mmCIF file of N, CA and C in Angstrom:
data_model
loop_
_atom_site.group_PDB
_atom_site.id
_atom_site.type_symbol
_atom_site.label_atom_id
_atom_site.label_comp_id
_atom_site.label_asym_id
_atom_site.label_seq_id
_atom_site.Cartn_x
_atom_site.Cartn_y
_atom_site.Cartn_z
ATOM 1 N N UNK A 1 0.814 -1.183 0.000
ATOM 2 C CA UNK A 1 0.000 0.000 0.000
ATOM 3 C C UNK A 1 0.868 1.261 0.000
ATOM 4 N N UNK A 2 1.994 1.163 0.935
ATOM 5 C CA UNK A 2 2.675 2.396 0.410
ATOM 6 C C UNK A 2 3.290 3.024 -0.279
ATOM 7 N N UNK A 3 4.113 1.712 -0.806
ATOM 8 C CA UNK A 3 4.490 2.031 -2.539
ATOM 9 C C UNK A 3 3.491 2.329 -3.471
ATOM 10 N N UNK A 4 2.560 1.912 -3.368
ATOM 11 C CA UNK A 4 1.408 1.997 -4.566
ATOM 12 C C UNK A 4 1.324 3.949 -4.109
ATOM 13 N N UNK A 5 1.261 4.166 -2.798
ATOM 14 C CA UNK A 5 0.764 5.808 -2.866
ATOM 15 C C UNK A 5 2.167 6.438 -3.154
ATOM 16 N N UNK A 6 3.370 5.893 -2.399
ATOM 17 C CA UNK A 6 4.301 6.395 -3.275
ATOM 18 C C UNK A 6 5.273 6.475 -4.534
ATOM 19 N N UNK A 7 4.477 5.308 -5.174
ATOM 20 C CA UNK A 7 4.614 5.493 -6.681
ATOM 21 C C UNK A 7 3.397 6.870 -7.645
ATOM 22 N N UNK A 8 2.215 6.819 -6.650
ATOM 23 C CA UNK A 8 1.543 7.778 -7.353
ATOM 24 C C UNK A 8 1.985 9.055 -6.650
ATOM 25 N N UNK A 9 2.699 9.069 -6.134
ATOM 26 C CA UNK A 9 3.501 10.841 -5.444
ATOM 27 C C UNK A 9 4.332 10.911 -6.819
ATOM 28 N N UNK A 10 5.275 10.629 -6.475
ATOM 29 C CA UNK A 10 6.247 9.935 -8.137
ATOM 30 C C UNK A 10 6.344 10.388 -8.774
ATOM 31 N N UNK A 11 4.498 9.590 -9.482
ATOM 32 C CA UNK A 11 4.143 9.712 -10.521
ATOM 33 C C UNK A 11 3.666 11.240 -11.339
ATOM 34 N N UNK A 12 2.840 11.550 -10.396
ATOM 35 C CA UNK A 12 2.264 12.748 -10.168
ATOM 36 C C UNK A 12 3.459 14.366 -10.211
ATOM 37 N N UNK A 13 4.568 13.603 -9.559
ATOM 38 C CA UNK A 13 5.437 14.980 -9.391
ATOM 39 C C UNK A 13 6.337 14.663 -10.830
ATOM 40 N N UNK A 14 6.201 13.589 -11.230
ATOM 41 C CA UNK A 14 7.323 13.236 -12.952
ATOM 42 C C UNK A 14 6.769 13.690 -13.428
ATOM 43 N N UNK A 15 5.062 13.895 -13.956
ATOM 44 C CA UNK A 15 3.978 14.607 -14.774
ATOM 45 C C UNK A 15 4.299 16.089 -15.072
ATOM 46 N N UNK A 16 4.430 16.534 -13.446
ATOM 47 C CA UNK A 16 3.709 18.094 -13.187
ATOM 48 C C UNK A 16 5.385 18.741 -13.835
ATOM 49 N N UNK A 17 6.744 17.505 -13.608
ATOM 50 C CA UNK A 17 7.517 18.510 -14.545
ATOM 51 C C UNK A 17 7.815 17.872 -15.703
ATOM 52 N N UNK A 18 7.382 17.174 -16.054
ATOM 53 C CA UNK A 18 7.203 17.222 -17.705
ATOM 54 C C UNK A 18 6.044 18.185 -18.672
ATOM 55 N N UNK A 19 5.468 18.858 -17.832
ATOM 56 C CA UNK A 19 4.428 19.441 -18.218
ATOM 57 C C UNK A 19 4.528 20.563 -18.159
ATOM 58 N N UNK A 20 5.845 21.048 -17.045
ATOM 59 C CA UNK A 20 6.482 22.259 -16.970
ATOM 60 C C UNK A 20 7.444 22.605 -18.213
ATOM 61 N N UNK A 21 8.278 21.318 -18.533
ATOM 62 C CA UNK A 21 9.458 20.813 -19.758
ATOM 63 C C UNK A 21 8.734 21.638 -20.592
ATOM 64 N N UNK A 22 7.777 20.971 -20.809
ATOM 65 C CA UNK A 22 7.132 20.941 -22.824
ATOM 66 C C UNK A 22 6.211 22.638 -22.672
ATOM 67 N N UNK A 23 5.691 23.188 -21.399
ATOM 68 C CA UNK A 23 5.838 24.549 -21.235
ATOM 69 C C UNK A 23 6.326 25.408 -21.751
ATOM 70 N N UNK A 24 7.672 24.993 -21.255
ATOM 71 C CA UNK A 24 8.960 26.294 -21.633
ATOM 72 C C UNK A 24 9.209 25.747 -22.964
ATOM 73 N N UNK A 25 9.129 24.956 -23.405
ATOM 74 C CA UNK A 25 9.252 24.431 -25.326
ATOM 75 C C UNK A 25 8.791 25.052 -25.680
ATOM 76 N N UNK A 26 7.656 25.120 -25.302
ATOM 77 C CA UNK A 26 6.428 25.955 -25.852
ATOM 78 C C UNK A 26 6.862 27.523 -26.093
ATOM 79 N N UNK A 27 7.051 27.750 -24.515
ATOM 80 C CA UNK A 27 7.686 29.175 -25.153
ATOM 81 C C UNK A 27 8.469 29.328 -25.211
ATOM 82 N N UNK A 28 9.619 28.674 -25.728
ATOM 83 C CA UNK A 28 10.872 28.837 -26.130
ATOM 84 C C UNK A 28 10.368 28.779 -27.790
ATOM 85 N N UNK A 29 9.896 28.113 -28.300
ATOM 86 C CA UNK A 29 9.271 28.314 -29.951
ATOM 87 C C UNK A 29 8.921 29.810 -30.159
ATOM 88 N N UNK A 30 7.908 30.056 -29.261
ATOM 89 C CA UNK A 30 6.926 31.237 -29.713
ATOM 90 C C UNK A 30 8.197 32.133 -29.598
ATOM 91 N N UNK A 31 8.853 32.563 -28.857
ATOM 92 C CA UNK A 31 10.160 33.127 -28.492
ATOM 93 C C UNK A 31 11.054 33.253 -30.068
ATOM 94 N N UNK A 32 11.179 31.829 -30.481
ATOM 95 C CA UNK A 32 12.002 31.705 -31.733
ATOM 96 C C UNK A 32 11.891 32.211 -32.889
ATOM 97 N N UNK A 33 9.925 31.925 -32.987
ATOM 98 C CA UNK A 33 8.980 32.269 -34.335
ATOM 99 C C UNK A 33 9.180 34.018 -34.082
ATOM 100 N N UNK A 34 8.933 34.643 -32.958
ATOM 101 C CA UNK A 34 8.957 36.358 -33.169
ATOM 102 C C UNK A 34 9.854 36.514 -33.538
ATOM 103 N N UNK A 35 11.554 35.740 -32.980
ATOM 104 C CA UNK A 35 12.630 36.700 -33.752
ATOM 105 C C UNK A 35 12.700 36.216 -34.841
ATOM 106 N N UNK A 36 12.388 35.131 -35.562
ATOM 107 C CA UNK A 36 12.550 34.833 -36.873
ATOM 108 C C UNK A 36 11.596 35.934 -37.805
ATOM 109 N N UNK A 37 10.610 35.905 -37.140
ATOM 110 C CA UNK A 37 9.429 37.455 -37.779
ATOM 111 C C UNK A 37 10.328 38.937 -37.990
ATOM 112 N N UNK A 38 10.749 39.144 -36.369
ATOM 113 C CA UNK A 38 11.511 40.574 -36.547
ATOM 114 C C UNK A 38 12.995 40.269 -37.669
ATOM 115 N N UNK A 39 13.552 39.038 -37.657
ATOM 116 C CA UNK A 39 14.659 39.396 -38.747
ATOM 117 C C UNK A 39 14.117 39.531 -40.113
ATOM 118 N N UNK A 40 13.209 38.722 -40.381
ATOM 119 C CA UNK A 40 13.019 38.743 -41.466
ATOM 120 C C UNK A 40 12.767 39.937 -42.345
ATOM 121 N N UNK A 41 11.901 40.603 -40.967
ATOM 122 C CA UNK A 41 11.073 42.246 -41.334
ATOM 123 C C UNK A 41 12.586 43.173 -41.614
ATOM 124 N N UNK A 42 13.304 42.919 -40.715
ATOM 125 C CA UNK A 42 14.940 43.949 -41.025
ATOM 126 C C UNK A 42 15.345 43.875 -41.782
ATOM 127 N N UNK A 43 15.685 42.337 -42.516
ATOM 128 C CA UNK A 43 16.408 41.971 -43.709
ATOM 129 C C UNK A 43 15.594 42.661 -44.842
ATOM 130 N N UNK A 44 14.365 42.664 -44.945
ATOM 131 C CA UNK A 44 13.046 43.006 -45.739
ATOM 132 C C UNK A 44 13.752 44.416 -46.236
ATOM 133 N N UNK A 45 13.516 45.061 -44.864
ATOM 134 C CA UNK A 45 13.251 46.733 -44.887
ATOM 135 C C UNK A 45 14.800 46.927 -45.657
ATOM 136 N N UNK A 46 15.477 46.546 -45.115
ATOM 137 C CA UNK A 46 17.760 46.790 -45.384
ATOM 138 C C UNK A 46 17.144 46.547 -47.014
ATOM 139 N N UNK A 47 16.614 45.437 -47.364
ATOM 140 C CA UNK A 47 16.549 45.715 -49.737
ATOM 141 C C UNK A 47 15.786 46.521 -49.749
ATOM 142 N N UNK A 48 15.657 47.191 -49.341
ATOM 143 C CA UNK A 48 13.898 47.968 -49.827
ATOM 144 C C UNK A 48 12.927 47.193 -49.935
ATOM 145 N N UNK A 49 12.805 46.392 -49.414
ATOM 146 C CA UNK A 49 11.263 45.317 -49.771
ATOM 147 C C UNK A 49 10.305 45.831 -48.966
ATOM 148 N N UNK A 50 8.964 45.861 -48.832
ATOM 149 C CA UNK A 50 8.358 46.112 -48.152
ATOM 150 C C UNK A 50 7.935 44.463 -47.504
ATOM 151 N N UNK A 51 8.141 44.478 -46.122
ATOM 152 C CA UNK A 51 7.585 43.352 -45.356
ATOM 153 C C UNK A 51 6.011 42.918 -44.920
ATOM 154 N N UNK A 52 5.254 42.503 -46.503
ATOM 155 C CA UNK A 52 4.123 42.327 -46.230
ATOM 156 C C UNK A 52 3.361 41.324 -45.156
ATOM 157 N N UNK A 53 2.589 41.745 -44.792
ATOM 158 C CA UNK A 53 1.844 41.020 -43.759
ATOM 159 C C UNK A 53 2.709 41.441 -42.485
ATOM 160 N N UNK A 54 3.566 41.388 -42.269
ATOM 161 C CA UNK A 54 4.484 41.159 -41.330
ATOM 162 C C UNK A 54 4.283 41.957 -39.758
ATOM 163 N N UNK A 55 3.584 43.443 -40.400
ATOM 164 C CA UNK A 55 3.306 44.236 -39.504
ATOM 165 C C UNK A 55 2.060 43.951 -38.511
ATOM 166 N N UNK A 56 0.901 43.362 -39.390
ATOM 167 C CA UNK A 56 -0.325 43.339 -38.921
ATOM 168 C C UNK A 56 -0.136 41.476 -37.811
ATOM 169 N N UNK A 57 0.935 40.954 -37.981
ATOM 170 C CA UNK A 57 1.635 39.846 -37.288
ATOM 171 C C UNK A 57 1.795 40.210 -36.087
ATOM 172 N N UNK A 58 3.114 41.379 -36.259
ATOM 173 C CA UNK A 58 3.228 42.063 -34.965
ATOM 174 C C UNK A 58 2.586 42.499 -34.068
ATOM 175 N N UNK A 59 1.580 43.389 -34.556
ATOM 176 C CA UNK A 59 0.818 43.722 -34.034
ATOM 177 C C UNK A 59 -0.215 42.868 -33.112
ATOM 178 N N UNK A 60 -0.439 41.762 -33.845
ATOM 179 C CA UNK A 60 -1.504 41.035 -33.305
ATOM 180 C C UNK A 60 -0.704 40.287 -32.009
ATOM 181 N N UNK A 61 0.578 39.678 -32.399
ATOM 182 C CA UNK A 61 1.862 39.259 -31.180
ATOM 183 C C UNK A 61 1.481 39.880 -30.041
ATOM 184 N N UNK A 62 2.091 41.494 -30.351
ATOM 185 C CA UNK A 62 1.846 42.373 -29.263
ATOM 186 C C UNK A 62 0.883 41.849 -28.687
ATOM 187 N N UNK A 63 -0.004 42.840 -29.334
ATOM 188 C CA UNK A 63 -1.973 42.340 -28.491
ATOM 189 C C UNK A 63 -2.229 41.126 -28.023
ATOM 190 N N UNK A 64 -1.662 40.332 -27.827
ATOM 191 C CA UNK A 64 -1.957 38.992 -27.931
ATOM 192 C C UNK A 64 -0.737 38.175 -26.574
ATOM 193 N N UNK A 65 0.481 38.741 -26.360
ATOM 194 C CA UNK A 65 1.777 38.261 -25.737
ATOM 195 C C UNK A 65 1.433 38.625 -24.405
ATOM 196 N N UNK A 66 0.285 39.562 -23.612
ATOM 197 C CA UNK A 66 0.468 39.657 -22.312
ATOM 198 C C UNK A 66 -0.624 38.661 -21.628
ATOM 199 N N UNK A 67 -1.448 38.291 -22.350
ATOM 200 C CA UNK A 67 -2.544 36.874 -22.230
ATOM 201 C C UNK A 67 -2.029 35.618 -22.782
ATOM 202 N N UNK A 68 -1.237 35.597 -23.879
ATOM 203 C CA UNK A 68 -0.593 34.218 -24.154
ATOM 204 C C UNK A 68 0.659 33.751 -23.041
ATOM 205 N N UNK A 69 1.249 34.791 -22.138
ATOM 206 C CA UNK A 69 2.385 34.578 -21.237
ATOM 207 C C UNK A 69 2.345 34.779 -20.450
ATOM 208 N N UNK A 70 1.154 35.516 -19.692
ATOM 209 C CA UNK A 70 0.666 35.764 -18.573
ATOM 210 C C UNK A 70 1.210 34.505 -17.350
ATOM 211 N N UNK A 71 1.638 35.043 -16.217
ATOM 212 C CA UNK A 71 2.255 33.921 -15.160
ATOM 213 C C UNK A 71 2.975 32.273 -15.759
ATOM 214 N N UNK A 72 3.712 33.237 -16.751
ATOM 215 C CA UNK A 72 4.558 32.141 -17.305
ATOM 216 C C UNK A 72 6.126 32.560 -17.441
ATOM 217 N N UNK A 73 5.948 33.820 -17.529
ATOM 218 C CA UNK A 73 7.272 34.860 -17.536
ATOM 219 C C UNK A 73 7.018 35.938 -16.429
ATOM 220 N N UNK A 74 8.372 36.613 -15.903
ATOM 221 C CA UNK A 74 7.929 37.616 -15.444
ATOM 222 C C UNK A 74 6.932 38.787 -16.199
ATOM 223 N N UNK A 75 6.410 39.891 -14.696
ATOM 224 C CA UNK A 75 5.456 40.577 -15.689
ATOM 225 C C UNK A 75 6.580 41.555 -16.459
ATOM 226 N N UNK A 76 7.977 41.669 -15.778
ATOM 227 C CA UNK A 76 8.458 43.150 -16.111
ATOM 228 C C UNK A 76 9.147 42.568 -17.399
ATOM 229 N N UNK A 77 9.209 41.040 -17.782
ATOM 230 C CA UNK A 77 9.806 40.925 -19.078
ATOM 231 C C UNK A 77 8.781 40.739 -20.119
ATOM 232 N N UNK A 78 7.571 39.898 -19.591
ATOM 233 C CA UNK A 78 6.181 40.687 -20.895
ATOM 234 C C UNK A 78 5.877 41.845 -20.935
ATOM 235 N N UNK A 79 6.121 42.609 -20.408
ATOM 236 C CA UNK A 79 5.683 44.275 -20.848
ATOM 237 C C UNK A 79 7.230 44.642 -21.658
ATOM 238 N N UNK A 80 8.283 44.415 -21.169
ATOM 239 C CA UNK A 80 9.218 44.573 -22.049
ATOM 240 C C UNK A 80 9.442 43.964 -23.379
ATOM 241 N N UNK A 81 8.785 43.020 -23.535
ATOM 242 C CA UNK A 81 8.558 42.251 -24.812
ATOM 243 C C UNK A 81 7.346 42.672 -25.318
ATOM 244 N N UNK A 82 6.861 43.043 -24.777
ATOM 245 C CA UNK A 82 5.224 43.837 -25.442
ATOM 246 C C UNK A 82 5.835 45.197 -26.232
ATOM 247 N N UNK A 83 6.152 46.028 -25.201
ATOM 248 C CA UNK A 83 6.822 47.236 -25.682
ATOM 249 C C UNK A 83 8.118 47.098 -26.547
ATOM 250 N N UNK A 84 8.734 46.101 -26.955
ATOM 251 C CA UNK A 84 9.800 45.929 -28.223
ATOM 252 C C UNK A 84 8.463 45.580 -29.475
ATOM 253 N N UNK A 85 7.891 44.799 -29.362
ATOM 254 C CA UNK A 85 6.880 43.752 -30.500
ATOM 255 C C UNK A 85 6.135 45.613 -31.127
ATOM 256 N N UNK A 86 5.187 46.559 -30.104
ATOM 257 C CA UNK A 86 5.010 47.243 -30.143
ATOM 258 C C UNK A 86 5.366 48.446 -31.184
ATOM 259 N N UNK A 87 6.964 48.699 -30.996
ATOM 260 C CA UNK A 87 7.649 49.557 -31.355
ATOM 261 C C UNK A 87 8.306 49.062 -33.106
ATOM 262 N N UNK A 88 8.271 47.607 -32.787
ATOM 263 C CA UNK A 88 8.775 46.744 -33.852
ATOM 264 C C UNK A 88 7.224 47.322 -34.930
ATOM 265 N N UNK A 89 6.170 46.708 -34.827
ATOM 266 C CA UNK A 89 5.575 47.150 -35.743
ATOM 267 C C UNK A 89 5.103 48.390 -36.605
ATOM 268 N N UNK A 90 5.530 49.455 -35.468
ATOM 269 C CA UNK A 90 5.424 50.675 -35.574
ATOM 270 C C UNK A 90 6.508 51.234 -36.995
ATOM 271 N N UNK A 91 7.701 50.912 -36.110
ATOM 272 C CA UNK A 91 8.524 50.923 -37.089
ATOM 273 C C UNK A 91 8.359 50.335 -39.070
ATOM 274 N N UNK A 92 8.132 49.570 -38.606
ATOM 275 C CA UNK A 92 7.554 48.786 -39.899
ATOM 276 C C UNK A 92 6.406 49.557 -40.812
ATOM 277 N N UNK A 93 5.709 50.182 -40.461
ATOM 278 C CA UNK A 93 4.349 51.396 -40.709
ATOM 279 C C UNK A 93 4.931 52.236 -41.289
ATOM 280 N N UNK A 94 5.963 52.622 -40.646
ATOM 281 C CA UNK A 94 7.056 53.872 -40.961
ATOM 282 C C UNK A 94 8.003 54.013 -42.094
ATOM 283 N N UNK A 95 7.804 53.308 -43.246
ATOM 284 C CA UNK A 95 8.228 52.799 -44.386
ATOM 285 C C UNK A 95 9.406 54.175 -44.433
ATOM 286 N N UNK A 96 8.658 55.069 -44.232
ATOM 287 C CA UNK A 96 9.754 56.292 -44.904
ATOM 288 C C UNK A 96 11.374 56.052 -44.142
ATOM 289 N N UNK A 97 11.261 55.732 -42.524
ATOM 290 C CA UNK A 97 12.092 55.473 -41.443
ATOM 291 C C UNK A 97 13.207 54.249 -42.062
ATOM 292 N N UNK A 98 12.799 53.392 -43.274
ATOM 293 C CA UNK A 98 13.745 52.243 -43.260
ATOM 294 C C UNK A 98 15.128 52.599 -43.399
ATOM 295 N N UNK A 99 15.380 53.771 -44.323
ATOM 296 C CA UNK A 99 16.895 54.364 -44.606
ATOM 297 C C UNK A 99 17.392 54.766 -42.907
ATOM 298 N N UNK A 100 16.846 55.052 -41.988
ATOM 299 C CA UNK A 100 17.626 55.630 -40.744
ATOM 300 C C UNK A 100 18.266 54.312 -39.784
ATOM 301 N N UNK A 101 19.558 54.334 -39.795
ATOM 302 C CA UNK A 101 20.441 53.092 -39.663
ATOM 303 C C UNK A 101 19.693 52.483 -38.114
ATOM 304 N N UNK A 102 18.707 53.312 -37.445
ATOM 305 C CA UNK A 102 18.119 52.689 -35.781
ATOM 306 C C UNK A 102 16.951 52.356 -36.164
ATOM 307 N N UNK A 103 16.609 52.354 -37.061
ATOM 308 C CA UNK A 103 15.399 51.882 -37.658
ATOM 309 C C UNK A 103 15.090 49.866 -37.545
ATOM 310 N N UNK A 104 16.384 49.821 -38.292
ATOM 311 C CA UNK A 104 17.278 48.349 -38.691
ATOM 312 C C UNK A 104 17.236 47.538 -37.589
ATOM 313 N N UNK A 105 18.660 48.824 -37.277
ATOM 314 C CA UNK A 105 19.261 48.644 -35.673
ATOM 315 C C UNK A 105 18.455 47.892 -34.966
ATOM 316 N N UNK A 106 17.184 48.561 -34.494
ATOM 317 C CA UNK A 106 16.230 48.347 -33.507
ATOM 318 C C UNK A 106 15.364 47.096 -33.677
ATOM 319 N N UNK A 107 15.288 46.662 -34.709
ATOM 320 C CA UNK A 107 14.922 45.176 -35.617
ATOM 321 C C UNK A 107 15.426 44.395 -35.074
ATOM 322 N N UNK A 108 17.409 44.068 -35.715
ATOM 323 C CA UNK A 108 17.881 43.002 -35.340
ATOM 324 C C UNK A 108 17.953 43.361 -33.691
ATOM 325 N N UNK A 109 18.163 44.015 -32.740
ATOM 326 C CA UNK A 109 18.158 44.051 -31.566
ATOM 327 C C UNK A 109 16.998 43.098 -30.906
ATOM 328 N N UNK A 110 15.967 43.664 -31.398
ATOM 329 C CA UNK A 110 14.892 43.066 -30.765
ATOM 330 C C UNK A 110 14.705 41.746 -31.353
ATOM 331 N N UNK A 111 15.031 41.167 -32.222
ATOM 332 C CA UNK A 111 14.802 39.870 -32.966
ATOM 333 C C UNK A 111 15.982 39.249 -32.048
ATOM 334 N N UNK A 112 17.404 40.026 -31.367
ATOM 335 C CA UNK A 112 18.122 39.207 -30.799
ATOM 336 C C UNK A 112 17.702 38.958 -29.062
ATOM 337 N N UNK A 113 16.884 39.869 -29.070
ATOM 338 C CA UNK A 113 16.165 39.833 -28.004
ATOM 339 C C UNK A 113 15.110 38.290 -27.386
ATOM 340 N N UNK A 114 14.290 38.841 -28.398
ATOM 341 C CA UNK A 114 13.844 37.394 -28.561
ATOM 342 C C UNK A 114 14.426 36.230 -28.770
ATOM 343 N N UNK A 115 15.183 36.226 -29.646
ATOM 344 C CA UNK A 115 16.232 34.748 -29.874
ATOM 345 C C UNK A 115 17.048 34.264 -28.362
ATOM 346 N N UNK A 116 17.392 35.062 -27.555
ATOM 347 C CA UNK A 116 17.808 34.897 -26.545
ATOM 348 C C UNK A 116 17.094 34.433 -25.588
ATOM 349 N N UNK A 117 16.145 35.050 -25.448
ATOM 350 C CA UNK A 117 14.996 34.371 -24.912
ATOM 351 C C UNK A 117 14.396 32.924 -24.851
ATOM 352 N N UNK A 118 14.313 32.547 -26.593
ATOM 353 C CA UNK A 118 14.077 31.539 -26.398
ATOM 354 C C UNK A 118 15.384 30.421 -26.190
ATOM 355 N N UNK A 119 16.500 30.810 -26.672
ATOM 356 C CA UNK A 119 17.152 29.841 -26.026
ATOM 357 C C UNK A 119 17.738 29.727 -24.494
ATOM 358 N N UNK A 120 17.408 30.466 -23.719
ATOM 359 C CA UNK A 120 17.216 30.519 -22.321
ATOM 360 C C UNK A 120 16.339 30.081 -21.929
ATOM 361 N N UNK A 121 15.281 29.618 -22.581
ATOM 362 C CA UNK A 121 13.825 28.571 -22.003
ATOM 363 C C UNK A 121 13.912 27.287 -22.469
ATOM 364 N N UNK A 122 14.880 27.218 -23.538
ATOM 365 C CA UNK A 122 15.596 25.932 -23.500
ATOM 366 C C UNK A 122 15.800 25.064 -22.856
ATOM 367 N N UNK A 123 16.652 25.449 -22.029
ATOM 368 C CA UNK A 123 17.640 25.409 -20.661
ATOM 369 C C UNK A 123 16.899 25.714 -19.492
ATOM 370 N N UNK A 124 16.132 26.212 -19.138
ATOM 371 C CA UNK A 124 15.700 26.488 -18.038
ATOM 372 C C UNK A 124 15.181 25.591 -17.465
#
């Protein structure tokens, strides 16, 4: 009898962190997919391309990143990731802004931002 309850302690606590594991996978992806979004949008803007769709992406990220991560990250690093995603799309709107070298700048930053991110939830 007591193995049987302490195989289901065990069991129960092997679950709750494998469930934590595939969590942080989780957002270690979503983490990956934004900076792969923000480089792409930099590389875009650096030929002159215009980065279609890309903005209304962001945007929705934004709107969307303080309820998709809510008590999963700190709050002061989703509002800081809100307010990069934010500024990221803005920028992007700003077509005239692509020639100003912080324009870019502020792209790959934040795309390395994110990339860091997710490979720190990697590991975690």
């Amino acid at each position: 009898m007591w193995f049987d309850i302490l195989k289901f302690i065990y069991d129960l606590i092997k679950s709750d962190v494998e469930l934590q594991k595939q969590e942080k996978e989780k957002i270690s992806n979503f983490f990956e997919q934004i900076s792969s979004l923000l480089q792409d949008v930099a590389e875009n803007l650096s030929k002159d391309n215009y980065p279609q769709g890309s903005c209304a992406a962001m945007s929705a990220l934004s709107n969307s990143l303080v309820d998709t991560l809510k008590n999963k990250i700190s709050e002061d690093d989703l509002n800081r990731l809100s307010r990069m995603l934010d500024e990221a799309s803005v920028l992007e709107k700003e077509w005239i802004f692509r020639k100003e070298p912080s324009t870019i700048n502020n792209l790959f930053l934040f795309s390395g931002e994110f990339k860091a991110l997710s490979m720190i939830y990697k590991v975690k």
